[in-house]
XYZ file of C-alpha atoms in Angstrom:
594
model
C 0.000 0.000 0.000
C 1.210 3.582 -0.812
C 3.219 5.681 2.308
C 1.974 8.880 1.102
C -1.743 10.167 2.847
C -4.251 8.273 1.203
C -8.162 10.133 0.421
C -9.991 8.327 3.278
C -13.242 7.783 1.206
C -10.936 5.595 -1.141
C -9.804 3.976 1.805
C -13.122 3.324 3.381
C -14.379 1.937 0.040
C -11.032 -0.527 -0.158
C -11.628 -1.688 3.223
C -15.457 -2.110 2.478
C -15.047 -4.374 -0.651
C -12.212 -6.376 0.784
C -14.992 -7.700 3.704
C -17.859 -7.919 1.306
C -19.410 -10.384 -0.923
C -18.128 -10.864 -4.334
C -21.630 -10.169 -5.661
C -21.793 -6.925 -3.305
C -18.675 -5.677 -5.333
C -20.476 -4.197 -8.340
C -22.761 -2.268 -6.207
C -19.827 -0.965 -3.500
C -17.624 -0.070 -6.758
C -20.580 2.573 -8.015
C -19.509 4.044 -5.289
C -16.481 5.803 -7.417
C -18.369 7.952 -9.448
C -19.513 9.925 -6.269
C -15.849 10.127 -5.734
C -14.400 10.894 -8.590
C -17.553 13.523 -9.705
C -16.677 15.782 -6.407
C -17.001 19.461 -7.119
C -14.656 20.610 -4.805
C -11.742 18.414 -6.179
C -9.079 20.668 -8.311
C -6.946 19.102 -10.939
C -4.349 17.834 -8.600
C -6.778 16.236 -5.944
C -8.767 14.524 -9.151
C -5.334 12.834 -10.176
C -4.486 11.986 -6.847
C -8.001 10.290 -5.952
C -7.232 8.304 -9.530
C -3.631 7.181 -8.277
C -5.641 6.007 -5.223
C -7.964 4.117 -6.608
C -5.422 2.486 -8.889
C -3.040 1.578 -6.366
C -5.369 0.037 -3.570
C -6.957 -2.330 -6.972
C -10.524 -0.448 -7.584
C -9.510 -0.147 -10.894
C -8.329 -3.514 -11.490
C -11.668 -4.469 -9.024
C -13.966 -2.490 -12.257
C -11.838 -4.644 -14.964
C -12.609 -7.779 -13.517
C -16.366 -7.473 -13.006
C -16.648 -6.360 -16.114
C -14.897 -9.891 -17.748
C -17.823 -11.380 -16.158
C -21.132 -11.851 -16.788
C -23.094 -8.875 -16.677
C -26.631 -10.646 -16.787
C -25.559 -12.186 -13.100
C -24.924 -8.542 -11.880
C -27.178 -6.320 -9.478
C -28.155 -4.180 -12.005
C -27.029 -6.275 -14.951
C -26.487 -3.692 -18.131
C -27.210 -0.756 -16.199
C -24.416 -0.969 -13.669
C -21.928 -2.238 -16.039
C -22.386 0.292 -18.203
C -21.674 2.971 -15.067
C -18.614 0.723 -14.374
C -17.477 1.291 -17.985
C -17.752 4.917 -17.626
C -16.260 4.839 -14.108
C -13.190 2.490 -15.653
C -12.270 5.089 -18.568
C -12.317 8.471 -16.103
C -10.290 6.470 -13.376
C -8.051 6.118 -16.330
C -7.846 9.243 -18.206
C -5.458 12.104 -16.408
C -3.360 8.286 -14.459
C 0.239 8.402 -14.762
C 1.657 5.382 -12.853
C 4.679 5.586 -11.840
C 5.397 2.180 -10.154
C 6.064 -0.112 -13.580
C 4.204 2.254 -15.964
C 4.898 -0.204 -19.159
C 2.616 -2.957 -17.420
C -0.378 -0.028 -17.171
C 0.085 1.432 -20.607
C 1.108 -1.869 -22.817
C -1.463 -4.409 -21.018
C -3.357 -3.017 -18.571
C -4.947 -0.175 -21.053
C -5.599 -2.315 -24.189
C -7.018 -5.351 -22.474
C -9.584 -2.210 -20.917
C -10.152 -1.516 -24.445
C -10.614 -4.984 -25.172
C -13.399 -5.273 -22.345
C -15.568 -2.163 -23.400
C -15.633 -3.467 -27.187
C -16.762 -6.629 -25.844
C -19.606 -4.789 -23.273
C -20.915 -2.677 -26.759
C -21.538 -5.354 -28.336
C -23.041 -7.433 -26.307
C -25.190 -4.297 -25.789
C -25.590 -3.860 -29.686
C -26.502 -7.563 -29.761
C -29.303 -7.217 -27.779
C -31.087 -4.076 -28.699
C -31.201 -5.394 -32.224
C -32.877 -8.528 -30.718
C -35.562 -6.096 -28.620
C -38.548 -6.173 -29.420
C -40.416 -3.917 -26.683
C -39.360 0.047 -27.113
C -38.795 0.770 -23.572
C -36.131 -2.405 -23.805
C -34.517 -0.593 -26.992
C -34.649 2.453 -25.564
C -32.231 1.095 -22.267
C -29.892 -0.462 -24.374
C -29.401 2.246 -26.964
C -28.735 4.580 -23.745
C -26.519 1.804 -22.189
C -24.288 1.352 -25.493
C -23.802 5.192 -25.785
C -22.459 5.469 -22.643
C -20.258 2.273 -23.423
C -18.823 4.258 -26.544
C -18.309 7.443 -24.649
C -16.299 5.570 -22.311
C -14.083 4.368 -25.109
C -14.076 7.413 -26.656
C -13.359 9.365 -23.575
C -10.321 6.590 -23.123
C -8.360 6.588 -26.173
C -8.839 11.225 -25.910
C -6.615 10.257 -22.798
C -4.106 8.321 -24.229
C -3.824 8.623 -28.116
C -1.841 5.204 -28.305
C -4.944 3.448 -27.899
C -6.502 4.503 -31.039
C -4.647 2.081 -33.229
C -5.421 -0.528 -30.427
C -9.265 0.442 -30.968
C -9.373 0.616 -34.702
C -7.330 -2.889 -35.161
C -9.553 -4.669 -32.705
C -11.740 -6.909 -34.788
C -14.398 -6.677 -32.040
C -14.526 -2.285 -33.472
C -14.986 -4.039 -37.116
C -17.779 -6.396 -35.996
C -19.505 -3.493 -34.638
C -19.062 -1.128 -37.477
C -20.499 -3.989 -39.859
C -24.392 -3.846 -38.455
C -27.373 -2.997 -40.709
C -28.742 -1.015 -37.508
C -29.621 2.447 -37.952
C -28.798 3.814 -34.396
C -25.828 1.799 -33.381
C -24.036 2.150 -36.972
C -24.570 5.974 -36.603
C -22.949 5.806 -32.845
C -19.868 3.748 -34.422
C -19.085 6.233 -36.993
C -19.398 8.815 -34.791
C -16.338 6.948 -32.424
C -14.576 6.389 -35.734
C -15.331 10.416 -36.150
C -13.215 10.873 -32.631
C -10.331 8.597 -33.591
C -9.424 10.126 -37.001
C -9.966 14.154 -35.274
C -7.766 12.494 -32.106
C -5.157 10.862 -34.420
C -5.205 11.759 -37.863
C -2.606 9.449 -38.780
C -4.060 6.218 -36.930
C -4.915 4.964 -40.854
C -1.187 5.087 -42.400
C -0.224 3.092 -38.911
C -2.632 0.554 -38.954
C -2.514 -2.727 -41.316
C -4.178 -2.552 -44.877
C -6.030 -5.025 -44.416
C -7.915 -3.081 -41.189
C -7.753 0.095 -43.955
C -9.536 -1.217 -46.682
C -12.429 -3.315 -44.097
C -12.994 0.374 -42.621
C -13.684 1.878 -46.279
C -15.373 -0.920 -47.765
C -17.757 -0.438 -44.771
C -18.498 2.948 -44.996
C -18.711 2.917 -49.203
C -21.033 -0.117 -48.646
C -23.287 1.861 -46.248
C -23.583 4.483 -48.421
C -24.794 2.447 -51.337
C -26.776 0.312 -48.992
C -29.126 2.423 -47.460
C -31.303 5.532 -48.257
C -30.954 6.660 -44.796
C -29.669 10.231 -44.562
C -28.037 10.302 -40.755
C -26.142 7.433 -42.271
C -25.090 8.595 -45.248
C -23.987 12.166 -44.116
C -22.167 10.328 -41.273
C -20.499 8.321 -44.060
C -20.009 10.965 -46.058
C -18.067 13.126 -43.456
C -15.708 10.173 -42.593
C -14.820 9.481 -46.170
C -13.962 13.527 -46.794
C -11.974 13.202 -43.382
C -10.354 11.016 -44.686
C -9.508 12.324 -48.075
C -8.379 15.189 -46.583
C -5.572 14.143 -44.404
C -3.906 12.258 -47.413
C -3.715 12.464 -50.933
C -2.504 8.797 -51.051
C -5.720 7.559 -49.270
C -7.660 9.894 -52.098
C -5.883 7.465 -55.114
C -6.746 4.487 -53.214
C -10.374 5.543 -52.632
C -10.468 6.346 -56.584
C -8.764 3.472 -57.791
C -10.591 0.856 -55.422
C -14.062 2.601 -55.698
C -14.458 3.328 -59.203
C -18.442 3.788 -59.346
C -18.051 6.189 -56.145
C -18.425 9.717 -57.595
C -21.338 8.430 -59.169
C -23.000 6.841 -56.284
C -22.539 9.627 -54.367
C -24.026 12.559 -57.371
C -26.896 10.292 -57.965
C -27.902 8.685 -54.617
C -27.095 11.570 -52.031
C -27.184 15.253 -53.845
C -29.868 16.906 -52.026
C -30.258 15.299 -48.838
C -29.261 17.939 -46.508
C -25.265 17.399 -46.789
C -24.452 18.810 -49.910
C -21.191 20.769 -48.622
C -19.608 17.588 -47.336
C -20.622 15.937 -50.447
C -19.640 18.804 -52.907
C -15.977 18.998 -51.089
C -15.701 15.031 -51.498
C -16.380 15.032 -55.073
C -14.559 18.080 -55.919
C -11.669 16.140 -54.564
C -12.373 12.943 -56.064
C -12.491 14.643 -59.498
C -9.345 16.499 -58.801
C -7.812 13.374 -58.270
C -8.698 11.480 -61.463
C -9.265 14.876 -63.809
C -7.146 13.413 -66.514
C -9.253 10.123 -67.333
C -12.172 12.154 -67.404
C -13.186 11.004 -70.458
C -12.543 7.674 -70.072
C -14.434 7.635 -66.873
C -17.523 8.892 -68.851
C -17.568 6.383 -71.354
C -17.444 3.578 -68.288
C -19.941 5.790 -66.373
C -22.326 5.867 -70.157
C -21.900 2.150 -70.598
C -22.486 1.117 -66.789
C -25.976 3.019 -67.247
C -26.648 1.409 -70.749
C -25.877 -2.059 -69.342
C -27.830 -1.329 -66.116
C -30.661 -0.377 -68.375
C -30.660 -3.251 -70.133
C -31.004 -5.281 -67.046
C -33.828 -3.158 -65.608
C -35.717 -3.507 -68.686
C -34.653 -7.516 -68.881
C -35.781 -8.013 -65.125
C -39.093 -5.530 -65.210
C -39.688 -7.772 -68.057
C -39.302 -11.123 -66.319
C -41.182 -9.684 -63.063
C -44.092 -8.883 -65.388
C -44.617 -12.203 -66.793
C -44.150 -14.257 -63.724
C -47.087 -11.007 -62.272
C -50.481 -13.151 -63.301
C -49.051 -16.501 -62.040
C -48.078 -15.241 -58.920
C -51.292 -13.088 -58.382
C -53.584 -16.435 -59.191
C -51.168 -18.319 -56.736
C -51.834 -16.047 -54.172
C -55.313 -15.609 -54.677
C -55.309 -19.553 -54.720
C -53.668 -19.625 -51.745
C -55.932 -17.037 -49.904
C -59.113 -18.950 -51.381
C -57.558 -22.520 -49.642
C -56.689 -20.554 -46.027
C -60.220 -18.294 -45.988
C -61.565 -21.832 -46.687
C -60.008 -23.753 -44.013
C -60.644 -20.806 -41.652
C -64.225 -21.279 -42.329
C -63.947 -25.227 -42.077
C -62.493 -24.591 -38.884
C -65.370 -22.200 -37.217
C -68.100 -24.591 -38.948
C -66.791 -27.981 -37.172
C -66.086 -25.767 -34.257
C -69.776 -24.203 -34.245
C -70.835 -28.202 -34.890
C -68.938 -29.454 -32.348
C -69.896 -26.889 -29.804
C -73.853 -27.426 -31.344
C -73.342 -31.013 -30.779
C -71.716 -30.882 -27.232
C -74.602 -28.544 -25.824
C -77.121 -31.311 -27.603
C -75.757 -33.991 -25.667
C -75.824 -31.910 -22.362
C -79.448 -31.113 -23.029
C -80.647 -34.633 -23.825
C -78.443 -35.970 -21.112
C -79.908 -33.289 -18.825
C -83.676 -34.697 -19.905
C -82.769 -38.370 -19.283
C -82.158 -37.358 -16.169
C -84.932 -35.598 -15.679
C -87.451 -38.009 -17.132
C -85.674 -41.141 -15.494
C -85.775 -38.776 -11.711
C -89.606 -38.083 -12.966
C -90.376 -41.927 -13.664
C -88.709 -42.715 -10.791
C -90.763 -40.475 -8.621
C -94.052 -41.304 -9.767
C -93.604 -44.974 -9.388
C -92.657 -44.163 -5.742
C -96.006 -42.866 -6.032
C -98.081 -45.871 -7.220
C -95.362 -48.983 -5.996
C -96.758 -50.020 -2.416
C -93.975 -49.030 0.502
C -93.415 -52.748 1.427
C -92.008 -53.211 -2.217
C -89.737 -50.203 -2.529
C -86.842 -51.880 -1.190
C -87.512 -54.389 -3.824
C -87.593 -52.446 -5.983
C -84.737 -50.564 -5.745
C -82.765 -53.620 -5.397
C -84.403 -54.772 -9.036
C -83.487 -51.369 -10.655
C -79.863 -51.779 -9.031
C -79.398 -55.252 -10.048
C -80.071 -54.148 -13.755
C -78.099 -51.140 -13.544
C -75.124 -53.776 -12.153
C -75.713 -55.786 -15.217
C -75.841 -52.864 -17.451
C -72.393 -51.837 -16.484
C -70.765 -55.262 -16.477
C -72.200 -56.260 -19.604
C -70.753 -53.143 -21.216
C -67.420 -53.867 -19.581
C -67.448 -57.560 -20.696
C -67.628 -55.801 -24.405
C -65.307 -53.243 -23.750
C -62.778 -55.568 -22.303
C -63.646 -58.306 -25.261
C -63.305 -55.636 -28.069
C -59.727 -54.512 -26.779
C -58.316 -58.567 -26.258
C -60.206 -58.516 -29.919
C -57.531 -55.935 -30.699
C -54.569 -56.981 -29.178
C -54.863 -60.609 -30.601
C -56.182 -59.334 -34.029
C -52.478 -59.592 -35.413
C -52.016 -62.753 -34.189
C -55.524 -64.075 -35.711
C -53.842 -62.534 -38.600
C -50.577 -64.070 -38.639
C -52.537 -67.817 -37.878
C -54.477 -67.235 -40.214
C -51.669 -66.523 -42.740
C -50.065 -69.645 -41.455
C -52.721 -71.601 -42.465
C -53.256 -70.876 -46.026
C -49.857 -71.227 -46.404
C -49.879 -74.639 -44.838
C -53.040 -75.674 -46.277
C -51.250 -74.482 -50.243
C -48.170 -76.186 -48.701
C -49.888 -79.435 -48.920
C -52.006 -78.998 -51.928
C -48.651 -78.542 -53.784
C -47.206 -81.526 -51.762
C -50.058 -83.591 -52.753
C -50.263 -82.940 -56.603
C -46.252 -83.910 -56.132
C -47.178 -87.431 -54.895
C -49.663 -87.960 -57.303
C -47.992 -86.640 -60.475
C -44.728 -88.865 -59.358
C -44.998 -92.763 -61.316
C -45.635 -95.767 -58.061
C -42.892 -97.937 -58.144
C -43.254 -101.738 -58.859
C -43.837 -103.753 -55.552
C -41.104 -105.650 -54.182
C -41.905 -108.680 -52.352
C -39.562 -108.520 -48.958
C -36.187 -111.026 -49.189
C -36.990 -114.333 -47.056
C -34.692 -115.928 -45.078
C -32.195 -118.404 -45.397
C -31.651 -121.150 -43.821
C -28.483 -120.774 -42.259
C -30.429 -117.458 -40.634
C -33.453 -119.137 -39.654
C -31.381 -121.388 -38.101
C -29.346 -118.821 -36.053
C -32.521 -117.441 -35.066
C -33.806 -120.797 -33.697
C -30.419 -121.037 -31.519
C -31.521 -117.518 -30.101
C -34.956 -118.093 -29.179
C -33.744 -121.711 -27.395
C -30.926 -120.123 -25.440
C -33.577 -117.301 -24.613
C -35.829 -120.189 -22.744
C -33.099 -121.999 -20.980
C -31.957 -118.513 -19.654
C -35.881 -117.422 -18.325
C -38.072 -120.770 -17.712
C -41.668 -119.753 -17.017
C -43.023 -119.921 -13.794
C -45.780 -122.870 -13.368
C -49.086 -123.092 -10.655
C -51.105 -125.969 -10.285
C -54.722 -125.588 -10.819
C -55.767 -126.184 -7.010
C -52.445 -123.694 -5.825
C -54.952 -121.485 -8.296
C -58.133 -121.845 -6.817
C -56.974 -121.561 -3.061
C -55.306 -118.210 -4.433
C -58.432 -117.202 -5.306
C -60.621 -118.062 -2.474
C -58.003 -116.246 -0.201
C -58.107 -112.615 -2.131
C -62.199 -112.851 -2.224
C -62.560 -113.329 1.836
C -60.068 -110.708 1.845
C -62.104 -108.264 0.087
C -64.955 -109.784 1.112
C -63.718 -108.359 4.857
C -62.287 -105.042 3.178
C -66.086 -103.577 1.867
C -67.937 -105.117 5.312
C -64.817 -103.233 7.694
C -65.250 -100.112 5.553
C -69.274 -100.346 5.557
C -69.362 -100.214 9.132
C -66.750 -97.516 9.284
C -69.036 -94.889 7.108
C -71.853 -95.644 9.552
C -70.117 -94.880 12.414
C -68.886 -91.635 10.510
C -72.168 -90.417 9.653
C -73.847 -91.500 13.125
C -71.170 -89.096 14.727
C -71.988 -86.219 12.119
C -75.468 -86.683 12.784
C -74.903 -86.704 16.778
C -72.387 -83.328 16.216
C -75.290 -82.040 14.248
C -77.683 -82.594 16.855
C -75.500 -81.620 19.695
C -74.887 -78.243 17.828
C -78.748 -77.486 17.132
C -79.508 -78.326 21.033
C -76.417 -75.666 22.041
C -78.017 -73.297 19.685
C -81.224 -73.506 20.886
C -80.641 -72.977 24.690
C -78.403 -70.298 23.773
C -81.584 -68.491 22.143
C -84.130 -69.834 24.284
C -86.048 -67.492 26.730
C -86.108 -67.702 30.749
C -88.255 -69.870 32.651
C -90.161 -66.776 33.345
C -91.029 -66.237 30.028
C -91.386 -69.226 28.431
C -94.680 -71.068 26.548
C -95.850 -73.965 25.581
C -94.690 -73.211 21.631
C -91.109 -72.377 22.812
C -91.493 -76.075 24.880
C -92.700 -77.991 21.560
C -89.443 -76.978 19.900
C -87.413 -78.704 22.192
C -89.848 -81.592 21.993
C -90.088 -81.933 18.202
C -86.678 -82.741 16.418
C -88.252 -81.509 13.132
C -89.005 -77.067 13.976
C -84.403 -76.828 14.489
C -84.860 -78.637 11.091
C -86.811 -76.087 9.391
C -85.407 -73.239 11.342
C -82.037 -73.611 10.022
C -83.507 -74.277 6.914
C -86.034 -71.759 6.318
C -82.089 -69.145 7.667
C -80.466 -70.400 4.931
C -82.971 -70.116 2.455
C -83.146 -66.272 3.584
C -79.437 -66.298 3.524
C -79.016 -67.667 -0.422
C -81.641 -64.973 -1.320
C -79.906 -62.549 0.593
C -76.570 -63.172 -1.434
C -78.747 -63.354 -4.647
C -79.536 -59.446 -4.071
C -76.034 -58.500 -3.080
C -75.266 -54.953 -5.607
C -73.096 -55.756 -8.234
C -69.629 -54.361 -6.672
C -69.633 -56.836 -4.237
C -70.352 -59.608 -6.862
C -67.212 -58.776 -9.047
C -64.734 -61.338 -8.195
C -67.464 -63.680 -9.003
C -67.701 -62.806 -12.790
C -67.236 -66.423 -13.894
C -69.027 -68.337 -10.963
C -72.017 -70.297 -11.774
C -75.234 -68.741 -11.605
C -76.639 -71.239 -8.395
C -73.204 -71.529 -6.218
C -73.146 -69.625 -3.516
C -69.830 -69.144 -2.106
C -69.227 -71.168 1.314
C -68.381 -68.163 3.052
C -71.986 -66.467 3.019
C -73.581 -69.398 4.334
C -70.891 -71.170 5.997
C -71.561 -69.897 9.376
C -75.599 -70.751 8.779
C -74.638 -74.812 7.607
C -72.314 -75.533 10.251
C -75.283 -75.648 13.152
C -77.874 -77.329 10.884
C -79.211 -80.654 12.111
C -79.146 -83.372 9.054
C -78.727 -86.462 10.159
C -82.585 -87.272 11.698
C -83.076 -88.478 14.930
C -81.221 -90.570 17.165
């Protein structure tokens, strides 16, 4: 840090930004142009604050946001255009003493560098604007980017062959823009009054891309702030040298007429008279010659104007019944459009409306046989209408969900299909094969010889020696048989007597169940009559108790609604599933009495 007394605002403002946040930075470093725009600073004090700010990094601090991306700044265009301006007055009226080469030779130009970059960014997007008050901000925002340049290379002339050899100047002195070309010629104004000699210094190549923009915007456009902005640079810069005159002459031969023809009278003809005058000067000895090119350029351009009015007027009728064509076609679809729109709409409010008096007449029907059905029946009823409505729905789903398997297995059906023609042909073709193909004589099969048939005899014998045949006597037969029939005999009568004792102790179960049941649900002695005794003394009212429940119960299941009955899509129409009447089976006495 510097010994000498430093201004304690720039102090303050170091200190601040060192303990902020990097996005804070942009914001803190606005802060300069309060600074450096103090009326009470002289000369002296102005270039001391500078040195300052230079030394403790501010300026290096404004460089450095500027690299970045201004979009992610607090701000965005609006403070980095301030920190533009800001950058090129810290700069102007700085002499560094401390390693001076490193300020002027890299430090200044890649500051250049930056701002050409910021304009056209800016230029970028107020060409893409669509809203004025957008266009408006960025026009302001790039003028105040150019001043800064401007106001940078007034402060140190070396910079104005840096600026006019920066490709990033060319790109935006080649725009078709109206506003933002006028601005660049005005900066390329300010570099020739600055440094009149920046053109012999800078490469040809830079020379002749400068001119061939400005010729081309004056042929280009009928604008007249761009043309008398043109203008004036090209007499600027015939006047500083008579060698940039020739080269303007002998490079841009059709000039003097472009200019006599296309600009006389636009409000710039003293700038335009003194450019001609010393165009013609220049060339005054192939005046003739330049006539006679000037005479046959018209003739020739003539000739083409005639050839392409020409051409344009024949191709007139076909285009005109092409574009009435295609007017007819769009006006037609349009009305296509609004017709099945006005249908569909028509159709849609239809449907609501009958829907609406379905409803209505089914509520209406419903009502009035309310009326006349008996209140016992209701319930009935309902359970009827509920039932159909349940079959309704599944019966449309069975379609629904038969039409899309349908579908899916339509390609297959297709393919088997396929398969069998092609089998069936297959064997048609097969079959005319056999029967077009000549049946061979018949061969009677070879016998055998003897020495085989003999061989074969040896087999068989050596075969029966090896396995004799088991033999039984007749009565070992019979005993055999008499055995397996008591046997069996004792099998059936064993299991007989088993499945009577089985179904004795089901019935006795039964019965024990029923008599549970029935104490279980039988009144007190208090309360209890003779009919409550005669169930206890008949064995046949449990019977048709439990009966006469599950009869109730079947029915019961029979009227279920049809969302409880859809896991039973494919059961029988008369099962009942053993868990509805499970509980009403298990207690019922079957077996009869003891």
């Amino acid at each position: 840090f510097p010994m000498e007394a430093t201004d304690p605002q720039v102090l303050a403002l170091a200190a601040q930004i060192t303990e902020s946040r990097e996005q804070d930075i942009p914001l803190l470093l606005l802060k300069l142009k309060g600074i450096l725009s103090s009326p009470s600073l002289g000369c002296q004090e102005s270039n001391k604050i500078k040195q300052d700010i230079y030394d403790y990094g501010l300026t290096q601090y404004c460089l450095l946001v500027l690299k970045q991306d201004h979009s992610q700044l607090h701000g965005a265009w609006a403070t980095a255009a301030q920190l533009a301006e800001i950058l090129s007055h810290c700069c102007v009226g700085l002499e560094v003493k401390e390693d001076p080469e490193e300020f002027n030779k890299k430090f200044l130009p890649s500051a250049v560098d930056t701002l050409l970059v910021l304009g056209k960014r800016l230029q970028a997007r107020f060409i893409r604007a669509i809203k004025d008050k957008e266009k408006q901000d960025f026009l302001h925002w790039f003028q105040i980017v150019t001043d800064a340049i401007c106001w940078l290379f007034r402060g140190h002339i070396q910079l104005a062959a840096c600026v006019l050899q920066n490709d990033r100047f060319q790109q935006l002195l080649i725009t078709d823009d109206v506003e933002t070309a006028i601005i660049m010629m005005s900066v390329l104004h300010n570099i020739l009054r600055i440094n009149s000699s920046v053109l012999l210094q800078v490469e040809e190549e830079t020379l002749h891309s400068v001119l061939d923009e400005l010729v081309y915007k004056l042929s280009s456009t009928t604008n007249p702030a761009v043309g008398s902005a043109a203008t004036k640079l090209l007499l600027l810069v015939a006047k500083f040298c008579k060698q940039l005159v020739q080269l303007l002459t002998a490079r841009y031969k059709g000039l003097k007429g472009l200019l006599s023809k296309q600009w006389t009278g636009k409000g710039f003809d003293r700038e335009l008279n003194q450019l001609l005058d010393l165009l013609y000067l220049e060339q005054s000895d192939g005046k003739g010659e330049m006539q006679k090119q000037h005479q046959a350029a018209c003739i020739i351009q003539a000739a083409w104007r005639g050839f392409q009015t020409r051409k344009r007027l024949k191709k007139l009728p076909q285009a005109v019944i092409t574009l009435q064509r295609s007017f007819r076609a769009k006006r037609e679809q349009e009305l296509q459009h609004l017709t099945k729109q006005k249908e569909d709409e028509a159709l849609k409010l239809q449907m609501q409306l009958q829907r609406q008096r379905t409803m209505r007449l089914f509520h209406e029907r419903q009502l009035a046989l309310l009326e006349v059905v008996h209140a016992s029946r209701v319930n009935k009823y309902m359970e009827e209408m509920e039932e159909n409505s349940a079959l309704t729905i599944q019966r449309f789903w069975r379609g629904y969900r038969a039409r899309r398997i349908f579908h899916q297995q339509k390609q297959s059906l297709k393919e088997y299909k396929a398969a069998v023609i092609i089998q069936r042909a297959a064997c048609k073709f097969l079959e005319k094969r056999r029967r077009r193909r000549p049946l061979s004589p018949w061969k009677q099969p070879k016998g055998l010889t003897d020495e085989q048939r003999l061989a074969l005899q040896q087999k068989v014998d050596d075969y029966i020696k090896l396995h004799p045949a088991s033999q039984m006597s007749e009565e070992t037969s019979k005993e055999l048989h008499m055995q397996a029939q008591a046997k069996l005999a004792q099998f059936l009568w064993r299991s007989r007597l088993d499945q009577r004792a089985a179904q004795r102790r089901e019935a006795l179960l039964a019965q024990v169940n029923t008599d549970v049941e029935l104490l279980m649900n039988a009144p007190g002695l208090a309360e209890t009559t003779e009919k409550d005794l005669g169930a206890f003394m008949s064995r046949s009212i449990p019977v048709a108790t439990k009966a006469r429940q599950t009869h109730n119960t079947m029915l019961k299941y029979a009227r279920w609604p049809w969302w409880k009955k859809l896991g039973d899509e494919f059961m029988e129409d008369d099962v009942i599933p053993d868990d509805a009447i499970n509980t009403e089976l298990e207690t019922l006495f079957i077996g009869g009495r003891k």
